[in-house]
Amino acid sequence: MWCVPKLDAQYAERMEDVLELYQQPLCSTEPVVCFDERPVQLLEWVRPASPACPGREARRDYAYLRCGTANLFCEVEPKAGWHFVKATPNRKSPAFAEALQGIAERYPEASTIHLVLDNLSAHSRHALEVRYGVRAGRRLWRRFTPHYTPVHGSWLNQAEVEISLLSRQCLGRRRTPTLDKLRCETQAWQEWANRHRIQIRWQFTVPKARAKFHYQPTDFTRPKD
């Protein structure tokens, strides 16, 4: 794939780790949750739309007013069809820590939560320690088994599929002026998606990856001295 600059041992190892995780059967005690974020530009219409009338569609002026930015944390349990969206002012470490706290609370009976995420610097135990204190942060982090996608490998994160669904089915081309409005609209979509239990049917597997990239694990084995 064009987005893979170089297939080395670390890339292959992380890719296969994530793909093997996706092949595991659905397990309530070890849920697989994919996590990602999406920036959102808050915009307001400058003039109200001209309403539709017989023989003419509604019309809107292209001009808009910038109202700042926001962030969406998107979480999905692909095989179970559970979707969660959290709108925040930003994606900084405290917001990330609070998002993970929310995930942990949704799976109180899980022995571990497999968490697929990318390599953003905020995606670490340190973020939880800063937000909740060292002991509480480490205790929260132990609820998770993190699985980091390789660098330039965010396409392996099914949360990107979740973001695409959210963008097409909820955000679209509409203009959302405030964080509260964004929360209202994304929560409505979340409730709809969970009511229908929309699953993501992932088809890319380890054998397909090896065929696609023309490699075998032995290709990265260092020869013995």
PDB file of C-alpha atoms in Angstrom:
ATOM      1  CA  MET A   1       0.000   0.000   0.000  1.00  0.00           C
ATOM      2  CA  TRP A   2       1.237   3.473  -0.902  1.00  0.00           C
ATOM      3  CA  CYS A   3       1.035   4.733   2.714  1.00  0.00           C
ATOM      4  CA  VAL A   4       3.633   2.208   3.933  1.00  0.00           C
ATOM      5  CA  PRO A   5       7.029   3.923   3.515  1.00  0.00           C
ATOM      6  CA  LYS A   6       9.067   0.877   4.530  1.00  0.00           C
ATOM      7  CA  LEU A   7       8.093  -2.597   5.656  1.00  0.00           C
ATOM      8  CA  ASP A   8      10.536  -3.458   8.402  1.00  0.00           C
ATOM      9  CA  ALA A   9      10.444  -5.852  11.356  1.00  0.00           C
ATOM     10  CA  GLN A  10       8.677  -3.409  13.684  1.00  0.00           C
ATOM     11  CA  TYR A  11       6.025  -2.543  11.109  1.00  0.00           C
ATOM     12  CA  ALA A  12       5.315  -6.206  10.355  1.00  0.00           C
ATOM     13  CA  GLU A  13       5.248  -7.134  14.038  1.00  0.00           C
ATOM     14  CA  ARG A  14       2.791  -4.416  15.010  1.00  0.00           C
ATOM     15  CA  MET A  15       0.637  -5.006  11.946  1.00  0.00           C
ATOM     16  CA  GLU A  16       0.352  -8.733  12.616  1.00  0.00           C
ATOM     17  CA  ASP A  17      -0.337  -8.129  16.298  1.00  0.00           C
ATOM     18  CA  VAL A  18      -3.341  -5.969  15.422  1.00  0.00           C
ATOM     19  CA  LEU A  19      -4.562  -8.307  12.668  1.00  0.00           C
ATOM     20  CA  GLU A  20      -4.319 -11.365  14.922  1.00  0.00           C
ATOM     21  CA  LEU A  21      -6.295  -9.466  17.555  1.00  0.00           C
ATOM     22  CA  TYR A  22      -9.059  -8.797  15.027  1.00  0.00           C
ATOM     23  CA  GLN A  23      -9.303 -12.534  14.308  1.00  0.00           C
ATOM     24  CA  GLN A  24     -10.067 -13.385  17.929  1.00  0.00           C
ATOM     25  CA  PRO A  25     -13.690 -14.386  18.637  1.00  0.00           C
ATOM     26  CA  LEU A  26     -15.957 -11.971  20.454  1.00  0.00           C
ATOM     27  CA  CYS A  27     -15.260 -12.197  24.191  1.00  0.00           C
ATOM     28  CA  SER A  28     -17.095 -10.197  26.841  1.00  0.00           C
ATOM     29  CA  THR A  29     -14.224 -10.508  29.339  1.00  0.00           C
ATOM     30  CA  GLU A  30     -11.618  -9.292  26.819  1.00  0.00           C
ATOM     31  CA  PRO A  31     -13.346  -6.773  24.556  1.00  0.00           C
ATOM     32  CA  VAL A  32     -11.457  -5.317  21.589  1.00  0.00           C
ATOM     33  CA  VAL A  33     -11.930  -1.544  21.398  1.00  0.00           C
ATOM     34  CA  CYS A  34     -10.480   0.620  18.626  1.00  0.00           C
ATOM     35  CA  PHE A  35      -9.792   4.254  19.506  1.00  0.00           C
ATOM     36  CA  ASP A  36      -9.034   7.339  17.419  1.00  0.00           C
ATOM     37  CA  GLU A  37      -9.766  11.060  17.291  1.00  0.00           C
ATOM     38  CA  ARG A  38     -11.018  13.500  14.660  1.00  0.00           C
ATOM     39  CA  PRO A  39     -10.694  17.293  14.618  1.00  0.00           C
ATOM     40  CA  VAL A  40     -13.850  19.252  13.852  1.00  0.00           C
ATOM     41  CA  GLN A  41     -14.081  22.845  12.683  1.00  0.00           C
ATOM     42  CA  LEU A  42     -17.008  24.669  14.256  1.00  0.00           C
ATOM     43  CA  LEU A  43     -18.826  26.792  11.674  1.00  0.00           C
ATOM     44  CA  GLU A  44     -21.937  28.960  11.629  1.00  0.00           C
ATOM     45  CA  TRP A  45     -24.066  30.081   8.727  1.00  0.00           C
ATOM     46  CA  VAL A  46     -23.720  33.798   7.964  1.00  0.00           C
ATOM     47  CA  ARG A  47     -27.264  34.080   6.589  1.00  0.00           C
ATOM     48  CA  PRO A  48     -30.266  31.801   7.115  1.00  0.00           C
ATOM     49  CA  ALA A  49     -31.243  29.435   4.333  1.00  0.00           C
ATOM     50  CA  SER A  50     -33.901  30.294   1.821  1.00  0.00           C
ATOM     51  CA  PRO A  51     -36.661  27.736   2.464  1.00  0.00           C
ATOM     52  CA  ALA A  52     -37.799  25.304  -0.175  1.00  0.00           C
ATOM     53  CA  CYS A  53     -40.963  26.017  -2.091  1.00  0.00           C
ATOM     54  CA  PRO A  54     -42.844  24.231  -4.891  1.00  0.00           C
ATOM     55  CA  GLY A  55     -40.461  23.763  -7.800  1.00  0.00           C
ATOM     56  CA  ARG A  56     -37.364  24.998  -5.933  1.00  0.00           C
ATOM     57  CA  GLU A  57     -35.023  23.413  -3.418  1.00  0.00           C
ATOM     58  CA  ALA A  58     -33.810  25.160  -0.277  1.00  0.00           C
ATOM     59  CA  ARG A  59     -30.847  27.444  -0.874  1.00  0.00           C
ATOM     60  CA  ARG A  60     -27.935  28.283   1.408  1.00  0.00           C
ATOM     61  CA  ASP A  61     -25.241  30.895   1.096  1.00  0.00           C
ATOM     62  CA  TYR A  62     -21.719  29.460   0.859  1.00  0.00           C
ATOM     63  CA  ALA A  63     -20.359  32.061   3.311  1.00  0.00           C
ATOM     64  CA  TYR A  64     -19.681  30.927   6.868  1.00  0.00           C
ATOM     65  CA  LEU A  65     -18.364  32.166  10.196  1.00  0.00           C
ATOM     66  CA  ARG A  66     -15.518  30.356  11.962  1.00  0.00           C
ATOM     67  CA  CYS A  67     -16.361  29.451  15.570  1.00  0.00           C
ATOM     68  CA  GLY A  68     -13.199  27.643  16.609  1.00  0.00           C
ATOM     69  CA  THR A  69     -12.376  23.948  16.670  1.00  0.00           C
ATOM     70  CA  ALA A  70     -13.294  20.847  18.658  1.00  0.00           C
ATOM     71  CA  ASN A  71     -12.328  17.192  18.844  1.00  0.00           C
ATOM     72  CA  LEU A  72     -14.172  13.884  18.628  1.00  0.00           C
ATOM     73  CA  PHE A  73     -12.882  10.779  20.363  1.00  0.00           C
ATOM     74  CA  CYS A  74     -14.291   7.800  18.488  1.00  0.00           C
ATOM     75  CA  GLU A  75     -14.382   4.357  20.070  1.00  0.00           C
ATOM     76  CA  VAL A  76     -15.814   1.187  18.528  1.00  0.00           C
ATOM     77  CA  GLU A  77     -16.037  -2.462  19.535  1.00  0.00           C
ATOM     78  CA  PRO A  78     -16.263  -3.739  15.936  1.00  0.00           C
ATOM     79  CA  LYS A  79     -17.565  -7.277  16.409  1.00  0.00           C
ATOM     80  CA  ALA A  80     -20.091  -6.330  19.083  1.00  0.00           C
ATOM     81  CA  GLY A  81     -21.385  -3.298  17.205  1.00  0.00           C
ATOM     82  CA  TRP A  82     -20.918  -0.846  20.082  1.00  0.00           C
ATOM     83  CA  HIS A  83     -20.106   2.755  19.175  1.00  0.00           C
ATOM     84  CA  PHE A  84     -19.113   5.636  21.425  1.00  0.00           C
ATOM     85  CA  VAL A  85     -18.374   9.253  20.519  1.00  0.00           C
ATOM     86  CA  LYS A  86     -17.112  11.897  22.940  1.00  0.00           C
ATOM     87  CA  ALA A  87     -16.921  15.540  21.859  1.00  0.00           C
ATOM     88  CA  THR A  88     -14.234  17.551  23.659  1.00  0.00           C
ATOM     89  CA  PRO A  89     -12.647  20.998  23.270  1.00  0.00           C
ATOM     90  CA  ASN A  90      -9.318  19.369  22.316  1.00  0.00           C
ATOM     91  CA  ARG A  91      -7.437  16.071  22.185  1.00  0.00           C
ATOM     92  CA  LYS A  92      -4.834  16.893  24.838  1.00  0.00           C
ATOM     93  CA  SER A  93      -3.658  14.394  27.452  1.00  0.00           C
ATOM     94  CA  PRO A  94      -6.333  15.178  30.103  1.00  0.00           C
ATOM     95  CA  ALA A  95      -9.107  14.656  27.543  1.00  0.00           C
ATOM     96  CA  PHE A  96      -7.523  11.375  26.441  1.00  0.00           C
ATOM     97  CA  ALA A  97      -7.275  10.193  30.057  1.00  0.00           C
ATOM     98  CA  GLU A  98     -10.936  10.987  30.670  1.00  0.00           C
ATOM     99  CA  ALA A  99     -11.915   9.144  27.476  1.00  0.00           C
ATOM    100  CA  LEU A 100     -10.110   6.015  28.708  1.00  0.00           C
ATOM    101  CA  GLN A 101     -11.798   6.355  32.081  1.00  0.00           C
ATOM    102  CA  GLY A 102     -15.107   6.278  30.221  1.00  0.00           C
ATOM    103  CA  ILE A 103     -14.119   3.129  28.330  1.00  0.00           C
ATOM    104  CA  ALA A 104     -13.079   1.365  31.527  1.00  0.00           C
ATOM    105  CA  GLU A 105     -16.403   2.227  33.158  1.00  0.00           C
ATOM    106  CA  ARG A 106     -18.299   0.692  30.234  1.00  0.00           C
ATOM    107  CA  TYR A 107     -16.564  -2.660  30.723  1.00  0.00           C
ATOM    108  CA  PRO A 108     -16.514  -3.155  34.518  1.00  0.00           C
ATOM    109  CA  GLU A 109     -16.397  -6.975  34.280  1.00  0.00           C
ATOM    110  CA  ALA A 110     -13.587  -7.186  31.717  1.00  0.00           C
ATOM    111  CA  SER A 111     -10.356  -8.845  32.829  1.00  0.00           C
ATOM    112  CA  THR A 112      -8.560  -6.672  30.260  1.00  0.00           C
ATOM    113  CA  ILE A 113      -9.627  -4.305  27.496  1.00  0.00           C
ATOM    114  CA  HIS A 114      -7.647  -4.680  24.269  1.00  0.00           C
ATOM    115  CA  LEU A 115      -7.168  -1.122  23.056  1.00  0.00           C
ATOM    116  CA  VAL A 116      -6.077  -0.429  19.467  1.00  0.00           C
ATOM    117  CA  LEU A 117      -4.656   3.071  19.049  1.00  0.00           C
ATOM    118  CA  ASP A 118      -2.048   5.035  17.128  1.00  0.00           C
ATOM    119  CA  ASN A 119       1.244   6.556  18.248  1.00  0.00           C
ATOM    120  CA  LEU A 120       0.110  10.022  19.321  1.00  0.00           C
ATOM    121  CA  SER A 121       2.302  11.182  22.200  1.00  0.00           C
ATOM    122  CA  ALA A 122      -0.746  11.623  24.461  1.00  0.00           C
ATOM    123  CA  HIS A 123      -1.656   7.939  24.096  1.00  0.00           C
ATOM    124  CA  SER A 124       0.348   6.771  27.072  1.00  0.00           C
ATOM    125  CA  ARG A 125       0.212   5.789  30.720  1.00  0.00           C
ATOM    126  CA  HIS A 126       1.822   9.117  31.587  1.00  0.00           C
ATOM    127  CA  ALA A 127      -1.314  10.988  30.470  1.00  0.00           C
ATOM    128  CA  LEU A 128      -3.378   9.029  32.988  1.00  0.00           C
ATOM    129  CA  GLU A 129      -0.840   9.565  35.759  1.00  0.00           C
ATOM    130  CA  VAL A 130      -0.869  13.332  35.206  1.00  0.00           C
ATOM    131  CA  ARG A 131      -4.656  13.497  35.148  1.00  0.00           C
ATOM    132  CA  TYR A 132      -5.482  11.135  38.033  1.00  0.00           C
ATOM    133  CA  GLY A 133      -2.234  10.833  39.971  1.00  0.00           C
ATOM    134  CA  VAL A 134       0.444   8.156  39.684  1.00  0.00           C
ATOM    135  CA  ARG A 135      -1.281   5.369  41.613  1.00  0.00           C
ATOM    136  CA  ALA A 136      -4.767   5.886  40.190  1.00  0.00           C
ATOM    137  CA  GLY A 137      -3.387   6.467  36.702  1.00  0.00           C
ATOM    138  CA  ARG A 138      -1.367   3.262  36.744  1.00  0.00           C
ATOM    139  CA  ARG A 139      -4.330   1.341  38.127  1.00  0.00           C
ATOM    140  CA  LEU A 140      -6.501   2.630  35.277  1.00  0.00           C
ATOM    141  CA  TRP A 141      -3.829   1.873  32.662  1.00  0.00           C
ATOM    142  CA  ARG A 142      -3.628  -1.718  33.914  1.00  0.00           C
ATOM    143  CA  ARG A 143      -7.238  -2.189  32.822  1.00  0.00           C
ATOM    144  CA  PHE A 144      -5.987  -2.036  29.219  1.00  0.00           C
ATOM    145  CA  THR A 145      -3.773  -4.075  26.943  1.00  0.00           C
ATOM    146  CA  PRO A 146      -2.617  -1.494  24.362  1.00  0.00           C
ATOM    147  CA  HIS A 147      -1.967  -2.513  20.762  1.00  0.00           C
ATOM    148  CA  TYR A 148      -0.235   0.292  18.874  1.00  0.00           C
ATOM    149  CA  THR A 149      -0.531   0.423  15.112  1.00  0.00           C
ATOM    150  CA  PRO A 150       2.775   0.855  13.264  1.00  0.00           C
ATOM    151  CA  VAL A 151       3.932   4.321  12.247  1.00  0.00           C
ATOM    152  CA  HIS A 152       2.058   5.220   9.042  1.00  0.00           C
ATOM    153  CA  GLY A 153      -0.238   2.303   9.855  1.00  0.00           C
ATOM    154  CA  SER A 154      -3.337   4.081  11.148  1.00  0.00           C
ATOM    155  CA  TRP A 155      -5.286   2.414   8.311  1.00  0.00           C
ATOM    156  CA  LEU A 156      -5.105  -0.732  10.459  1.00  0.00           C
ATOM    157  CA  ASN A 157      -7.221   0.922  13.156  1.00  0.00           C
ATOM    158  CA  GLN A 158     -10.910   0.133  12.683  1.00  0.00           C
ATOM    159  CA  ALA A 159     -11.733   3.363  14.500  1.00  0.00           C
ATOM    160  CA  GLU A 160     -10.916   5.063  11.199  1.00  0.00           C
ATOM    161  CA  VAL A 161     -13.842   3.162   9.678  1.00  0.00           C
ATOM    162  CA  GLU A 162     -15.925   4.416  12.590  1.00  0.00           C
ATOM    163  CA  ILE A 163     -14.851   7.998  11.867  1.00  0.00           C
ATOM    164  CA  SER A 164     -15.786   7.561   8.206  1.00  0.00           C
ATOM    165  CA  LEU A 165     -19.252   6.318   9.169  1.00  0.00           C
ATOM    166  CA  LEU A 166     -19.726   9.198  11.584  1.00  0.00           C
ATOM    167  CA  SER A 167     -18.570  11.737   9.018  1.00  0.00           C
ATOM    168  CA  ARG A 168     -20.899  10.459   6.293  1.00  0.00           C
ATOM    169  CA  GLN A 169     -23.955   9.606   8.374  1.00  0.00           C
ATOM    170  CA  CYS A 170     -23.900  12.381  10.963  1.00  0.00           C
ATOM    171  CA  LEU A 171     -21.627  15.336  10.259  1.00  0.00           C
ATOM    172  CA  GLY A 172     -21.964  15.422   6.479  1.00  0.00           C
ATOM    173  CA  ARG A 173     -21.753  18.925   5.062  1.00  0.00           C
ATOM    174  CA  ARG A 174     -23.728  20.511   7.857  1.00  0.00           C
ATOM    175  CA  ARG A 175     -22.248  23.352   9.842  1.00  0.00           C
ATOM    176  CA  THR A 176     -22.075  22.973  13.602  1.00  0.00           C
ATOM    177  CA  PRO A 177     -21.405  26.221  15.483  1.00  0.00           C
ATOM    178  CA  THR A 178     -20.871  25.078  19.095  1.00  0.00           C
ATOM    179  CA  LEU A 179     -19.434  22.222  21.124  1.00  0.00           C
ATOM    180  CA  ASP A 180     -22.818  21.644  22.777  1.00  0.00           C
ATOM    181  CA  LYS A 181     -24.487  21.285  19.382  1.00  0.00           C
ATOM    182  CA  LEU A 182     -21.738  18.899  18.277  1.00  0.00           C
ATOM    183  CA  ARG A 183     -22.295  16.781  21.386  1.00  0.00           C
ATOM    184  CA  CYS A 184     -26.033  16.691  20.780  1.00  0.00           C
ATOM    185  CA  GLU A 185     -25.713  15.557  17.174  1.00  0.00           C
ATOM    186  CA  THR A 186     -22.995  12.959  17.760  1.00  0.00           C
ATOM    187  CA  GLN A 187     -24.848  11.505  20.749  1.00  0.00           C
ATOM    188  CA  ALA A 188     -27.940  11.092  18.592  1.00  0.00           C
ATOM    189  CA  TRP A 189     -25.860   9.221  16.004  1.00  0.00           C
ATOM    190  CA  GLN A 190     -24.291   7.070  18.726  1.00  0.00           C
ATOM    191  CA  GLU A 191     -27.701   6.053  20.035  1.00  0.00           C
ATOM    192  CA  TRP A 192     -28.856   5.188  16.506  1.00  0.00           C
ATOM    193  CA  ALA A 193     -25.713   3.140  15.727  1.00  0.00           C
ATOM    194  CA  ASN A 194     -25.926   1.218  19.004  1.00  0.00           C
ATOM    195  CA  ARG A 195     -29.631   0.567  18.563  1.00  0.00           C
ATOM    196  CA  HIS A 196     -28.878  -1.084  15.213  1.00  0.00           C
ATOM    197  CA  ARG A 197     -25.655  -2.691  16.512  1.00  0.00           C
ATOM    198  CA  ILE A 198     -23.780  -1.839  13.320  1.00  0.00           C
ATOM    199  CA  GLN A 199     -20.752  -4.110  13.067  1.00  0.00           C
ATOM    200  CA  ILE A 200     -17.549  -3.608  11.087  1.00  0.00           C
ATOM    201  CA  ARG A 201     -16.691  -6.669   9.043  1.00  0.00           C
ATOM    202  CA  TRP A 202     -12.905  -6.554   8.780  1.00  0.00           C
ATOM    203  CA  GLN A 203     -11.517  -8.680   5.943  1.00  0.00           C
ATOM    204  CA  PHE A 204      -7.773  -7.979   5.984  1.00  0.00           C
ATOM    205  CA  THR A 205      -5.866 -10.813   7.716  1.00  0.00           C
ATOM    206  CA  VAL A 206      -2.263 -11.846   8.409  1.00  0.00           C
ATOM    207  CA  PRO A 207      -2.096 -14.204   5.369  1.00  0.00           C
ATOM    208  CA  LYS A 208      -3.481 -11.433   3.162  1.00  0.00           C
ATOM    209  CA  ALA A 209      -0.930  -8.970   4.594  1.00  0.00           C
ATOM    210  CA  ARG A 210       1.957 -11.330   3.837  1.00  0.00           C
ATOM    211  CA  ALA A 211       0.673 -11.857   0.303  1.00  0.00           C
ATOM    212  CA  LYS A 212       0.074  -8.136  -0.233  1.00  0.00           C
ATOM    213  CA  PHE A 213       3.485  -7.022   1.006  1.00  0.00           C
ATOM    214  CA  HIS A 214       5.378 -10.108  -0.246  1.00  0.00           C
ATOM    215  CA  TYR A 215       7.094 -11.093   2.988  1.00  0.00           C
ATOM    216  CA  GLN A 216       7.413 -13.907   5.511  1.00  0.00           C
ATOM    217  CA  PRO A 217       8.398 -13.575   9.187  1.00  0.00           C
ATOM    218  CA  THR A 218      11.744 -15.192   8.410  1.00  0.00           C
ATOM    219  CA  ASP A 219      12.583 -12.241   6.173  1.00  0.00           C
ATOM    220  CA  PHE A 220      13.198 -10.158   9.315  1.00  0.00           C
ATOM    221  CA  THR A 221      15.123 -12.780  11.282  1.00  0.00           C
ATOM    222  CA  ARG A 222      18.685 -11.749  11.939  1.00  0.00           C
ATOM    223  CA  PRO A 223      21.272 -14.371  11.053  1.00  0.00           C
ATOM    224  CA  LYS A 224      23.117 -15.847  14.007  1.00  0.00           C
ATOM    225  CA  ASP A 225      26.785 -14.938  14.447  1.00  0.00           C
TER     226      ASP A 225
END
